[in-house]
């Protein structure tokens, strides 16, 4: 859904060369959405790693445990 929104914003930027202010705002909005998506996906990976650790060990992980669990999950996704 947001990929479509980013594409529409980028298309609008290409189509609206007359209004430089609008172009800058639309481009900034598209960039902001892409940044938020990246952070959201990264957060989801950390949450999945946290859940995996808790599931495997029955307790909350340390930060090093969480990093190891995330690496394990990323290996499973590839």
PDB file of C-alpha atoms in Angstrom:
ATOM      1  CA  UNK A   1       0.000   0.000   0.000  1.00  0.00           C
ATOM      2  CA  UNK A   2       2.668   2.546   0.951  1.00  0.00           C
ATOM      3  CA  UNK A   3       4.799   1.527  -2.035  1.00  0.00           C
ATOM      4  CA  UNK A   4       1.865   2.592  -4.211  1.00  0.00           C
ATOM      5  CA  UNK A   5       1.599   5.883  -2.324  1.00  0.00           C
ATOM      6  CA  UNK A   6       5.315   6.547  -2.743  1.00  0.00           C
ATOM      7  CA  UNK A   7       5.021   5.768  -6.467  1.00  0.00           C
ATOM      8  CA  UNK A   8       2.064   8.131  -6.841  1.00  0.00           C
ATOM      9  CA  UNK A   9       3.956  10.877  -5.003  1.00  0.00           C
ATOM     10  CA  UNK A  10       7.024  10.362  -7.191  1.00  0.00           C
ATOM     11  CA  UNK A  11       4.828  10.374 -10.325  1.00  0.00           C
ATOM     12  CA  UNK A  12       3.232  13.618  -9.143  1.00  0.00           C
ATOM     13  CA  UNK A  13       6.692  15.124  -8.710  1.00  0.00           C
ATOM     14  CA  UNK A  14       7.563  14.180 -12.285  1.00  0.00           C
ATOM     15  CA  UNK A  15       4.274  15.586 -13.609  1.00  0.00           C
ATOM     16  CA  UNK A  16       4.372  18.872 -11.687  1.00  0.00           C
ATOM     17  CA  UNK A  17       7.596  20.519 -12.788  1.00  0.00           C
ATOM     18  CA  UNK A  18       5.768  23.873 -12.919  1.00  0.00           C
ATOM     19  CA  UNK A  19       5.297  24.128  -9.139  1.00  0.00           C
ATOM     20  CA  UNK A  20       8.733  23.823  -7.578  1.00  0.00           C
ATOM     21  CA  UNK A  21       7.407  24.159  -4.009  1.00  0.00           C
ATOM     22  CA  UNK A  22       4.944  21.299  -4.517  1.00  0.00           C
ATOM     23  CA  UNK A  23       7.662  19.172  -6.081  1.00  0.00           C
ATOM     24  CA  UNK A  24       9.911  19.605  -3.057  1.00  0.00           C
ATOM     25  CA  UNK A  25       7.098  18.841  -0.615  1.00  0.00           C
ATOM     26  CA  UNK A  26       5.986  15.736  -2.506  1.00  0.00           C
ATOM     27  CA  UNK A  27       9.537  14.457  -2.818  1.00  0.00           C
ATOM     28  CA  UNK A  28      10.129  15.045   0.892  1.00  0.00           C
ATOM     29  CA  UNK A  29       6.892  13.212   1.749  1.00  0.00           C
ATOM     30  CA  UNK A  30       7.854  10.233  -0.423  1.00  0.00           C
ATOM     31  CA  UNK A  31      11.309  10.098   1.198  1.00  0.00           C
ATOM     32  CA  UNK A  32       9.780  10.325   4.675  1.00  0.00           C
ATOM     33  CA  UNK A  33       7.414   7.429   3.925  1.00  0.00           C
ATOM     34  CA  UNK A  34      10.294   5.293   2.655  1.00  0.00           C
ATOM     35  CA  UNK A  35      12.300   6.046   5.804  1.00  0.00           C
ATOM     36  CA  UNK A  36       9.360   5.170   8.051  1.00  0.00           C
ATOM     37  CA  UNK A  37       8.833   1.897   6.177  1.00  0.00           C
ATOM     38  CA  UNK A  38      12.486   0.967   6.621  1.00  0.00           C
ATOM     39  CA  UNK A  39      12.360   1.671  10.365  1.00  0.00           C
ATOM     40  CA  UNK A  40       9.064  -0.202  10.714  1.00  0.00           C
ATOM     41  CA  UNK A  41      10.480  -3.295   8.984  1.00  0.00           C
ATOM     42  CA  UNK A  42      13.605  -3.173  11.145  1.00  0.00           C
ATOM     43  CA  UNK A  43      11.510  -2.856  14.309  1.00  0.00           C
ATOM     44  CA  UNK A  44       9.404  -5.826  13.214  1.00  0.00           C
ATOM     45  CA  UNK A  45      12.574  -7.924  12.864  1.00  0.00           C
ATOM     46  CA  UNK A  46      13.670  -7.003  16.391  1.00  0.00           C
ATOM     47  CA  UNK A  47      10.218  -7.821  17.749  1.00  0.00           C
ATOM     48  CA  UNK A  48      10.264 -11.196  15.994  1.00  0.00           C
ATOM     49  CA  UNK A  49      13.712 -11.915  17.447  1.00  0.00           C
ATOM     50  CA  UNK A  50      12.482 -10.968  20.930  1.00  0.00           C
ATOM     51  CA  UNK A  51       9.457 -13.228  20.563  1.00  0.00           C
ATOM     52  CA  UNK A  52      11.626 -16.094  19.291  1.00  0.00           C
ATOM     53  CA  UNK A  53      13.984 -15.803  22.237  1.00  0.00           C
ATOM     54  CA  UNK A  54      11.157 -15.711  24.775  1.00  0.00           C
ATOM     55  CA  UNK A  55       9.539 -18.707  23.094  1.00  0.00           C
ATOM     56  CA  UNK A  56      12.766 -20.732  23.148  1.00  0.00           C
ATOM     57  CA  UNK A  57      13.893 -19.803  26.670  1.00  0.00           C
ATOM     58  CA  UNK A  58      10.801 -18.807  28.606  1.00  0.00           C
ATOM     59  CA  UNK A  59      12.316 -15.488  29.698  1.00  0.00           C
ATOM     60  CA  UNK A  60      13.234 -12.052  28.390  1.00  0.00           C
ATOM     61  CA  UNK A  61      16.572 -11.922  26.531  1.00  0.00           C
ATOM     62  CA  UNK A  62      19.667  -9.830  27.104  1.00  0.00           C
ATOM     63  CA  UNK A  63      20.683  -7.559  24.223  1.00  0.00           C
ATOM     64  CA  UNK A  64      23.312 -10.057  23.021  1.00  0.00           C
ATOM     65  CA  UNK A  65      20.730 -12.838  23.142  1.00  0.00           C
ATOM     66  CA  UNK A  66      18.354 -10.694  21.119  1.00  0.00           C
ATOM     67  CA  UNK A  67      21.013 -10.028  18.474  1.00  0.00           C
ATOM     68  CA  UNK A  68      21.740 -13.751  18.170  1.00  0.00           C
ATOM     69  CA  UNK A  69      18.029 -14.571  17.875  1.00  0.00           C
ATOM     70  CA  UNK A  70      17.605 -11.969  15.138  1.00  0.00           C
ATOM     71  CA  UNK A  71      20.544 -13.388  13.191  1.00  0.00           C
ATOM     72  CA  UNK A  72      18.951 -16.828  13.479  1.00  0.00           C
ATOM     73  CA  UNK A  73      15.623 -15.511  12.191  1.00  0.00           C
ATOM     74  CA  UNK A  74      17.277 -13.676   9.299  1.00  0.00           C
ATOM     75  CA  UNK A  75      19.055 -16.893   8.354  1.00  0.00           C
ATOM     76  CA  UNK A  76      15.704 -18.693   8.265  1.00  0.00           C
ATOM     77  CA  UNK A  77      14.211 -16.037   5.953  1.00  0.00           C
ATOM     78  CA  UNK A  78      16.945 -16.359   3.337  1.00  0.00           C
TER      79      UNK A  78
END
